[in-house]
Amino acid sequence: MSMIEEPLYPIAVLIDELKNEDIQLRLNSIRRLSTIARALGEERTRKELIPFLSENNDDDDEVLLAMAEELGVFIPYVGGVEYANVLLPPLETLCTVEETCVRDKAVESLCRIGAQMREQDLVEYFIPLVKRLAAGEWFTARVSSCGLFHIAYPSAPEALKTELRAIYSQLCQDDMPMVRRSAATNLGKFAATVEAPHLKVDIMSMFDDLTQDDQDSVRLLAVEGCAALGKLLEPQDCVAHILPVIVNFSQDKSWRVRYMVANQLYELCEAVGPEPTRSELVPAYVRLLRDNEAEVRIAAAGKVTKFCRILNPELAIQHILPCVKELSTDSSQHVRSALASVIMGMAPVLGKDATIEQLLPIFLSLLKDEFPDVRLNIISKLDQVNQVIGIDLLSQSLLPAIVELAEDRHWRVRLAIIEYIPLLASQLGVGFFDDKLGALCMQWLKDKVYSIRDAAANNVKRLAEEFGPDWAMQHIVPQVLDMINNPHYLYRMTILHAISLLAPVMGSDITCSKLLPVVINASKDRVPNIKFNVAKVLQSLIPIVDQSVVEKTIRPCLVELSEDPDVDVRFFATRALESCNQVMMS
Amino acid sequence: MKGGDEEVATPAGPPQPLDWKFSQVFGERIAGEEIQEVDIISAIEFDKTGDHLATGDRGGRVVLFERTDAKDHGLSRRDLERTDYPISRHPEFRYKTEFQSHEPEFDYLKSLEIEEKINKIRWCQTANSALFLLSTNDKTIKFWKVQEKKIKKISKIIADPSKAVGNGNVASSSNSNSPKPFPTNGVSPDRSCNHLGNDISFPPGGLPSLCLPVVTSQETNLVARCRRVYGHAHDYHINSISNNSDGETFISADDLRINLWNLEISNQSFNIVDLKPANMEDLTEVITSAEFHPAHCNMLAYSSSKGSIRLIDLRQSALCDSHAKLFEESEAPGSRSFFTEIIASISDIKFAKDGRYILSRDYMTLKLWDINMDSGPVATFQVHEYLRPKLCDLYENDSIFDKFECCLSGDGLRVATGSYSNLFRVFGCAPESTEATTLEATKNPMRRQVQTPSRPSRSLNSITRVVRQAETLGVDANGNSLDFTTKLLHLAWHPTENLIACVAANSLYMYYA
């Protein structure tokens, strides 16, 4: 075995710490369970370690969670697939604990193991386990069982299959809403393994039960099942069974159910085919786009592009576009924001003419929205429109929007627009950028808020990457270096930061000729914070510039700083000197 | 599940008034003992089965009690019935455990002290014999799990080269699937002698010398662990929390807002009711209490300081500022006084178990509402009408703002609420019932007699004095002995049996009938 080289003592400690008082140590041991197993060997892992872990079921949830995860990949350590069944008992116990995340992980691991088990083992060990859990006294076991049927079912003999279907149907009618929710969540997965004749009868009747549940929370999940089930059924069955349900759901009393429908509807269109989509689903979707509840409109608006992609353009223009126009002036800013985040994607769907004629006015009105998120969402997806109609038509309105966002009084808004500047630059081209945006980028370096200055420094670097060193040499570097004379030390510090970011992009020559002198100069600053930042920057420049420059320029400067009266300056200077020495040695 | 109800329900007509008897007291005060502020109980709640009771106090502690009798006849009820026990069948409780739920805090941003006082406790769905409950102070809600844990006693085992052969024992013993796999394999005592020092020199023996730690102790103890903290969601003081019947969500209500939480998610909540006006000067009422419907997951009720109860339907809209139903009593013309609005404020509402009725408590009355009838309450019970002439005094000493809780019996036939002088009252609310009982939370009737000597003595030892309204209310009404400092604010009715747990300062009294 490969383990012999590994020293024994650390493993002994690891094993002992499985029962340590300190939860961190226990967690650590559990995380390295595979090491322990390899040290013990396959047989002793089966006969000792696994039973030991089965006993360990009252540990803290964090430990149980880690254990559930580790056991999922444990088949190689117990001797391969033929012994996989020994892993089931500890995971079965974990399927019954109170903490949801532990149960979920245990179910996941059981599925992973079950998927590899041999068919006769599944029948002998796995299916009885599923049945035990499904009949569990506590709801926790029954909740877990729902997620295992799709693994158990395919290899079951015919009689057992009938039984499993009956059990699942029972779970769909459990007293506890948690169990019914779990049954609803997993129905799609289970249905995918059930044979077509039973699908139409047994599964559909379970589905019907769930769609009529008293609890909103169960019906919600049944909606999610619609699309999954729809894809399994023949189109005509889907139209006959699923379509009425979803149309019903789209008018459910509960807004949360309608919200789910709004999120799922486009998936169902594919399952039912074009004709029912036109006659049933488009009207349902239009209703949702005009729902009374803003949350539903948000969900519906967010799917507008996906929905349109499925429809043909005429249908989209005829039915959906009018709603989109309404939504662009919706009273809820969140609806407008959701719309703005996807509407640009409609351009490729509708084509050039329709985009210019119909969508462009909407883009422009959203670009003038009072709510910054809406404007930001439009700007962030600019590339999608650019491909269809080019940027020129938009650029007139774009600039005021960008400038306004750049000067927004909320720094988070300013931060967001900075993030998009490289994207804008690439879409708008150098010319546009030089004229309009360059000044903004410099202005951000002098922002009152640190995060903005930080992002601005990064932005300068990304621009240099985008347009190349030559352009940067002309349009960025001089302006940036100018600011090193700012009377406020915090702004000078930002420039130092920007220099350290720019240097790798600009390359050795420019760094030596332009950037380095500025940094060296700054080492004479009266503020210690600047001086120790100079030391840090110099350290970062060492790998970029020539060895001779290091010795001639950087080292003397650092030596001087290392004798500074300020302790921090000395500290960073000394550290930088050390890396100088390292570079020299290598 | 428990068949205690048939005993009290008479076949025809209104049920007979119950004969209340003292059952138990926890934390009884001895005469002259000063009450520590932190010991005063501020919340009380039975769990759904009635097998557990939780109390919270001003010191931020939560104390759990468990039923002792239920477990016996839960196991072998048939045997018990056959043996025809003469002993009491009423529920009895014993102290189970306690834990510190909240600590005093200081909000530095707002320069506010946050008291540790527990405002409300609500039990959640039990799973695997672990108990779950929510507790809240003014600002922060916590989710607790109380569970029995094995005390670990570990015989130290670390690889020992000389014992390489001995491992067969461990292997064989742990192989058997008995509930106690490790205890007596005879190896562990030897192994426990092996010290760390032995192993620092890496043994050449190799891997068979490794073995697993052995847990010897089978003892257990109760451990309460805080699983989640739901904080930073309330600008005002939380007055209520309530679990939803769907088992996955709960609400918390403060003076102006109600938030909806998922039990699993502690960093996010949804605001579903917001009474805060744009200008605080326009504020006319505040939320005083809120509760979910016991069966319909989409329905909840909240009460206001103006004396109205609103029923809202979560299905209608994400923000439920518009109510589905409003329950209000139109005031009788001409009866308006300075105090009308103050005493109309509802201090507590409770849904009856079937969800059809809502019980509300305002300063002077208990009202029972049918949720299908919003024109007025189906019944009104005067709790302490003799105080009406004294409202001025009660206003002066702020007692008029006391928040009394109320409760309903599991069968929905009776309601109860507290009053001053540690009195509480039980009313029959079945049609034609005239039951109206006044009880005092004490087990020693002699103590009060010193103060009101005119009262007839009923010295049934260790049985609380049950005072019929007709006999004694007059005494209370004319005596100045009424003690506004001893008020019985919190009480709870057992979900299935006629058992009331009520709180007098730091003592928990239980009465059964």
Coordinates of N, CA and C in Angstrom, one line a residue, chain B residues 38-185:
Chain B
V38 N -34.5 40.0 37.5 CA -34.1 39.1 36.4 C -34.9 37.8 36.5
D39 N -35.5 37.5 37.7 CA -36.2 36.2 37.8 C -37.6 36.3 37.4
I40 N -38.1 37.5 37.1 CA -39.5 37.6 36.8 C -39.8 37.0 35.4
I41 N -40.8 36.1 35.4 CA -41.0 35.4 34.2 C -41.8 36.3 33.2
S42 N -41.4 36.3 32.0 CA -41.9 37.2 31.0 C -42.5 36.6 29.8
A43 N -42.5 35.2 29.7 CA -43.1 34.5 28.6 C -43.3 33.1 29.0
I44 N -44.4 32.5 28.4 CA -44.7 31.2 28.8 C -45.4 30.5 27.6
E45 N -45.1 29.3 27.3 CA -45.7 28.6 26.2 C -45.7 27.1 26.3
F46 N -46.8 26.4 26.0 CA -46.8 25.0 25.9 C -46.5 24.6 24.5
D47 N -45.9 23.4 24.3 CA -45.7 23.0 22.9 C -46.9 22.3 22.4
K48 N -46.9 21.9 21.2 CA -48.2 21.4 20.5 C -48.8 20.2 21.2
T49 N -47.9 19.3 21.7 CA -48.4 18.1 22.3 C -48.8 18.3 23.7
G50 N -48.3 19.4 24.3 CA -48.5 19.6 25.8 C -47.6 18.8 26.6
D51 N -46.6 18.2 26.0 CA -45.6 17.4 26.8 C -44.5 18.3 27.4
H52 N -44.4 19.5 26.8 CA -43.4 20.4 27.3 C -43.9 21.8 27.5
L53 N -43.3 22.5 28.4 CA -43.6 23.9 28.7 C -42.3 24.7 28.8
A54 N -42.4 25.9 28.2 CA -41.2 26.7 28.3 C -41.5 28.0 28.9
T55 N -40.7 28.6 29.7 CA -40.8 29.9 30.3 C -39.6 30.7 30.0
G56 N -39.8 32.0 29.8 CA -38.6 32.9 29.6 C -38.7 34.0 30.6
D57 N -37.5 34.5 31.0 CA -37.6 35.5 32.1 C -36.8 36.8 31.7
R58 N -36.9 37.7 32.6 CA -36.3 39.0 32.2 C -34.8 38.9 32.2
G59 N -34.2 37.9 32.8 CA -32.8 37.7 32.8 C -32.3 37.0 31.5
G60 N -33.2 36.8 30.5 CA -32.8 36.2 29.3 C -32.7 34.7 29.3
R61 N -33.2 34.1 30.4 CA -33.1 32.6 30.5 C -34.4 32.0 30.0
V62 N -34.2 30.8 29.4 CA -35.4 30.0 29.0 C -35.3 28.7 29.9
V63 N -36.4 28.4 30.5 CA -36.5 27.2 31.3 C -37.5 26.2 30.7
L64 N -37.1 25.0 30.6 CA -38.0 24.0 30.0 C -38.5 23.0 31.0
F65 N -39.8 22.7 31.0 CA -40.4 21.7 31.9 C -40.9 20.6 31.0
E66 N -40.9 19.3 31.5 CA -41.5 18.3 30.7 C -42.5 17.5 31.6
R67 N -43.5 17.0 30.9 CA -44.5 16.3 31.5 C -44.1 15.0 32.0
T68 N -44.4 14.6 33.3 CA -43.9 13.4 33.8 C -44.9 12.3 33.7
D69 N -46.2 12.6 33.8 CA -47.2 11.5 33.8 C -47.4 11.0 32.5
A70 N -47.4 11.9 31.4 CA -47.8 11.5 30.1 C -46.9 10.3 29.6
K71 N -45.7 10.4 29.9 CA -44.8 9.3 29.4 C -45.2 8.0 29.9
D72 N -45.6 7.9 31.2 CA -46.0 6.6 31.7 C -47.1 6.0 31.0
H73 N -48.2 6.8 30.9 CA -49.4 6.1 30.3 C -49.3 6.2 28.8
G74 N -48.3 6.9 28.3 CA -48.1 6.8 26.9 C -47.5 5.5 26.5
L75 N -46.7 4.9 27.4 CA -46.1 3.6 27.1 C -47.1 2.5 27.3
S76 N -47.8 2.5 28.4 CA -48.6 1.3 28.6 C -50.0 1.8 29.1
R77 N -50.6 2.5 28.3 CA -51.9 3.1 28.7 C -52.9 2.0 29.1
R78 N -52.9 1.0 28.3 CA -53.9 -0.1 28.6 C -53.7 -0.7 30.0
D79 N -52.5 -0.9 30.3 CA -52.2 -1.4 31.7 C -52.8 -0.5 32.7
L80 N -52.5 0.8 32.5 CA -52.9 1.8 33.5 C -54.4 1.8 33.7
E81 N -55.1 1.7 32.5 CA -56.6 1.7 32.6 C -57.1 0.5 33.3
R82 N -56.5 -0.6 33.1 CA -56.9 -1.8 33.7 C -56.7 -1.7 35.2
T83 N -55.6 -1.2 35.7 CA -55.3 -1.2 37.1 C -56.2 -0.1 37.8
D84 N -56.8 0.7 37.0 CA -57.8 1.7 37.6 C -57.2 2.5 38.7
Y85 N -56.2 3.3 38.4 CA -55.5 4.1 39.4 C -56.4 5.1 40.0
P86 N -56.3 5.2 41.3 CA -57.1 6.3 41.9 C -56.3 7.6 41.9
I87 N -55.0 7.5 41.7 CA -54.2 8.7 41.7 C -54.6 9.7 40.6
S88 N -54.1 10.9 40.8 CA -54.5 12.0 39.9 C -54.0 11.7 38.5
R89 N -54.9 12.0 37.5 CA -54.5 11.8 36.1 C -54.1 13.2 35.5
H90 N -54.1 14.2 36.3 CA -53.8 15.5 35.7 C -52.3 15.6 35.4
P91 N -52.0 16.4 34.4 CA -50.6 16.5 34.0 C -49.7 17.1 35.1
E92 N -48.6 16.5 35.2 CA -47.6 17.0 36.1 C -46.3 17.2 35.3
F93 N -45.6 18.3 35.7 CA -44.4 18.6 35.0 C -43.2 18.6 35.9
R94 N -42.1 18.4 35.3 CA -40.8 18.6 36.1 C -39.8 19.4 35.3
Y95 N -39.0 20.0 36.1 CA -37.9 20.8 35.5 C -37.1 19.9 34.5
K96 N -36.9 20.4 33.3 CA -36.1 19.6 32.4 C -34.7 20.2 32.2
T97 N -34.6 21.4 31.8 CA -33.3 22.1 31.6 C -33.5 23.6 31.5
E98 N -32.5 24.3 31.5 CA -32.6 25.8 31.2 C -31.3 26.2 30.5
F99 N -31.4 27.3 29.8 CA -30.3 27.9 29.1 C -30.4 29.4 29.0
Q100 N -29.3 30.0 28.8 CA -29.3 31.5 28.7 C -29.5 31.8 27.2
S101 N -30.7 32.3 26.9 CA -31.0 32.6 25.5 C -30.5 33.9 25.0
H102 N -30.7 34.9 25.8 CA -30.3 36.3 25.4 C -29.4 36.9 26.5
E103 N -28.5 37.8 26.0 CA -27.6 38.5 26.9 C -27.9 40.0 26.7
P104 N -27.7 40.8 27.7 CA -27.9 42.3 27.5 C -26.9 42.7 26.4
E105 N -27.4 43.7 25.6 CA -26.5 44.2 24.5 C -26.5 45.7 24.5
F106 N -25.6 46.2 23.7 CA -25.7 47.7 23.6 C -25.6 48.0 22.1
D107 N -26.5 48.7 21.6 CA -26.5 49.1 20.2 C -25.7 50.4 20.1
Y108 N -24.5 50.3 19.6 CA -23.6 51.5 19.6 C -24.0 52.6 18.6
L109 N -24.6 52.1 17.5 CA -25.0 53.1 16.5 C -26.1 53.9 17.0
K110 N -27.0 53.3 17.7 CA -28.2 54.1 18.2 C -28.1 54.5 19.7
S111 N -27.0 54.1 20.3 CA -26.9 54.4 21.7 C -28.1 53.8 22.5
L112 N -28.4 52.6 22.3 CA -29.5 52.0 22.9 C -29.1 50.8 23.7
E113 N -29.7 50.6 24.9 CA -29.5 49.3 25.5 C -30.5 48.4 25.1
I114 N -30.1 47.1 24.8 CA -31.0 46.1 24.4 C -31.2 45.1 25.6
E115 N -32.3 45.1 26.2 CA -32.5 44.2 27.3 C -32.5 42.8 26.9
E116 N -32.1 41.9 27.8 CA -32.1 40.5 27.5 C -33.5 39.8 27.7
K117 N -34.4 40.6 28.3 CA -35.7 40.0 28.6 C -36.4 39.3 27.4
I118 N -36.8 38.1 27.7 CA -37.5 37.3 26.7 C -38.9 37.8 26.5
N119 N -39.3 38.2 25.3 CA -40.6 38.7 25.1 C -41.6 37.6 24.7
K120 N -41.1 36.7 23.9 CA -42.0 35.6 23.5 C -41.2 34.3 23.2
I121 N -41.8 33.2 23.5 CA -41.2 31.9 23.1 C -42.3 31.2 22.2
R122 N -41.8 30.5 21.2 CA -42.7 29.7 20.4 C -42.0 28.4 20.1
W123 N -42.8 27.3 20.3 CA -42.2 26.0 20.0 C -42.3 25.7 18.5
C124 N -41.3 25.0 18.0 CA -41.3 24.6 16.6 C -41.5 23.1 16.5
Q125 N -41.6 22.6 15.3 CA -41.8 21.2 15.0 C -40.7 20.4 15.6
T126 N -41.1 19.4 16.4 CA -40.1 18.5 17.0 C -39.6 17.5 16.0
A127 N -38.4 17.1 16.0 CA -37.9 16.1 15.1 C -36.9 15.3 15.8
N128 N -37.0 13.9 15.7 CA -36.0 13.0 16.3 C -35.8 13.3 17.8
S129 N -36.8 13.6 18.5 CA -36.7 13.8 19.9 C -35.9 15.0 20.3
A130 N -35.4 15.8 19.3 CA -34.8 17.0 19.6 C -35.9 18.1 19.7
L131 N -35.8 19.0 20.7 CA -36.8 20.0 20.8 C -36.3 21.3 20.1
F132 N -37.2 22.0 19.4 CA -36.8 23.2 18.8 C -37.7 24.3 19.3
L133 N -37.1 25.5 19.6 CA -38.0 26.6 19.9 C -37.3 27.9 19.5
L134 N -38.2 28.9 19.3 CA -37.8 30.3 19.0 C -38.0 31.1 20.2
S135 N -37.0 32.0 20.5 CA -37.2 32.9 21.6 C -36.7 34.3 21.1
T136 N -37.4 35.3 21.6 CA -37.0 36.6 21.2 C -37.0 37.6 22.3
N137 N -36.1 38.6 22.2 CA -36.1 39.7 23.1 C -36.6 40.9 22.2
D138 N -36.3 42.1 22.5 CA -36.8 43.3 21.8 C -36.3 43.3 20.3
K139 N -35.2 42.7 20.1 CA -34.6 42.9 18.8 C -34.2 41.6 18.0
T140 N -33.8 40.6 18.8 CA -33.2 39.5 18.1 C -34.0 38.2 18.4
I141 N -34.2 37.4 17.4 CA -34.9 36.1 17.5 C -33.9 35.0 17.4
K142 N -34.0 34.0 18.3 CA -33.0 32.9 18.2 C -33.7 31.6 18.1
F143 N -33.1 30.7 17.3 CA -33.7 29.4 17.1 C -32.8 28.4 17.9
W144 N -33.5 27.7 18.8 CA -32.8 26.8 19.7 C -33.1 25.3 19.5
K145 N -32.1 24.5 19.6 CA -32.3 23.1 19.5 C -31.8 22.5 20.9
V146 N -32.7 21.8 21.5 CA -32.4 21.2 22.8 C -32.4 19.6 22.6
Q147 N -31.3 19.0 22.9 CA -31.1 17.6 22.5 C -30.3 16.9 23.5
E148 N -30.6 15.6 23.7 CA -29.8 14.8 24.6 C -28.5 14.4 23.8
K149 N -27.4 14.6 24.5 CA -26.1 14.2 23.9 C -25.4 13.2 24.8
K150 N -24.7 12.2 24.1 CA -23.9 11.3 24.9 C -22.7 12.1 25.5
I151 N -22.5 11.8 26.7 CA -21.2 12.4 27.3 C -20.1 11.5 26.8
K152 N -19.1 12.1 26.3 CA -18.1 11.3 25.7 C -17.0 11.0 26.7
K153 N -16.7 9.8 26.9 CA -15.5 9.4 27.8 C -14.7 8.5 26.9
I154 N -13.5 9.0 26.6 CA -12.8 8.3 25.6 C -11.6 7.6 26.2
S155 N -11.5 6.3 25.9 CA -10.2 5.7 26.3 C -9.2 6.0 25.2
K156 N -8.1 6.6 25.6 CA -7.2 7.1 24.6 C -6.6 5.9 23.9
I157 N -6.6 5.9 22.6 CA -6.0 4.9 21.9 C -5.1 5.5 20.8
I158 N -3.9 5.2 20.8 CA -3.0 5.7 19.8 C -2.2 4.5 19.4
A159 N -1.8 4.5 18.2 CA -1.1 3.4 17.6 C 0.1 2.9 18.6
D160 N 0.1 1.6 18.8 CA 1.1 1.1 19.7 C 1.7 -0.1 19.0
P161 N 3.0 -0.1 18.7 CA 3.6 -1.2 17.9 C 3.4 -2.5 18.6
S162 N 3.6 -2.6 19.9 CA 3.5 -3.9 20.6 C 2.2 -4.5 20.6
K163 N 1.2 -3.7 20.3 CA -0.2 -4.3 20.4 C -0.8 -4.7 19.0
A164 N 0.1 -4.8 18.1 CA -0.3 -5.1 16.7 C -1.3 -6.3 16.6
V165 N -1.1 -7.3 17.5 CA -1.9 -8.5 17.4 C -3.2 -8.2 18.0
G166 N -3.2 -7.4 19.1 CA -4.4 -7.3 19.9 C -5.6 -6.6 19.1
N167 N -5.4 -6.2 18.0 CA -6.4 -5.4 17.3 C -7.6 -6.3 16.9
G168 N -7.3 -7.6 16.8 CA -8.4 -8.5 16.4 C -9.6 -8.3 17.3
N169 N -9.4 -8.1 18.6 CA -10.4 -7.9 19.5 C -11.4 -6.7 19.2
V170 N -10.7 -5.6 18.9 CA -11.5 -4.4 18.6 C -12.3 -4.7 17.4
A171 N -11.7 -5.3 16.4 CA -12.4 -5.5 15.1 C -13.6 -6.4 15.4
S172 N -13.5 -7.5 16.1 CA -14.6 -8.4 16.3 C -15.7 -7.7 17.1
S173 N -15.3 -6.9 18.1 CA -16.4 -6.4 18.9 C -17.2 -5.3 18.2
S174 N -16.4 -4.5 17.4 CA -17.1 -3.4 16.8 C -17.9 -3.9 15.5
N175 N -17.6 -5.1 15.2 CA -18.3 -5.7 14.0 C -19.7 -6.0 14.4
S176 N -20.0 -6.4 15.6 CA -21.3 -6.8 16.0 C -22.1 -5.5 16.0
N177 N -23.4 -5.6 15.6 CA -24.1 -4.4 15.5 C -25.0 -4.1 16.7
S178 N -24.5 -4.6 17.8 CA -25.3 -4.3 19.1 C -25.2 -2.8 19.4
P179 N -26.2 -2.3 20.2 CA -26.2 -0.9 20.5 C -24.9 -0.5 21.2
K180 N -24.3 -1.4 22.0 CA -23.1 -1.0 22.7 C -22.0 -1.8 22.1
P181 N -21.4 -1.2 21.1 CA -20.4 -2.0 20.4 C -19.0 -2.1 21.1
F182 N -18.6 -1.1 21.8 CA -17.2 -1.0 22.2 C -16.9 -1.4 23.7
P183 N -17.9 -1.5 24.6 CA -17.6 -1.2 26.0 C -16.6 -2.2 26.6
T184 N -16.8 -3.5 26.3 CA -16.0 -4.5 27.1 C -15.2 -5.3 26.3
N185 N -14.4 -4.8 25.5 CA -13.5 -5.7 24.7 C -12.2 -6.0 25.3

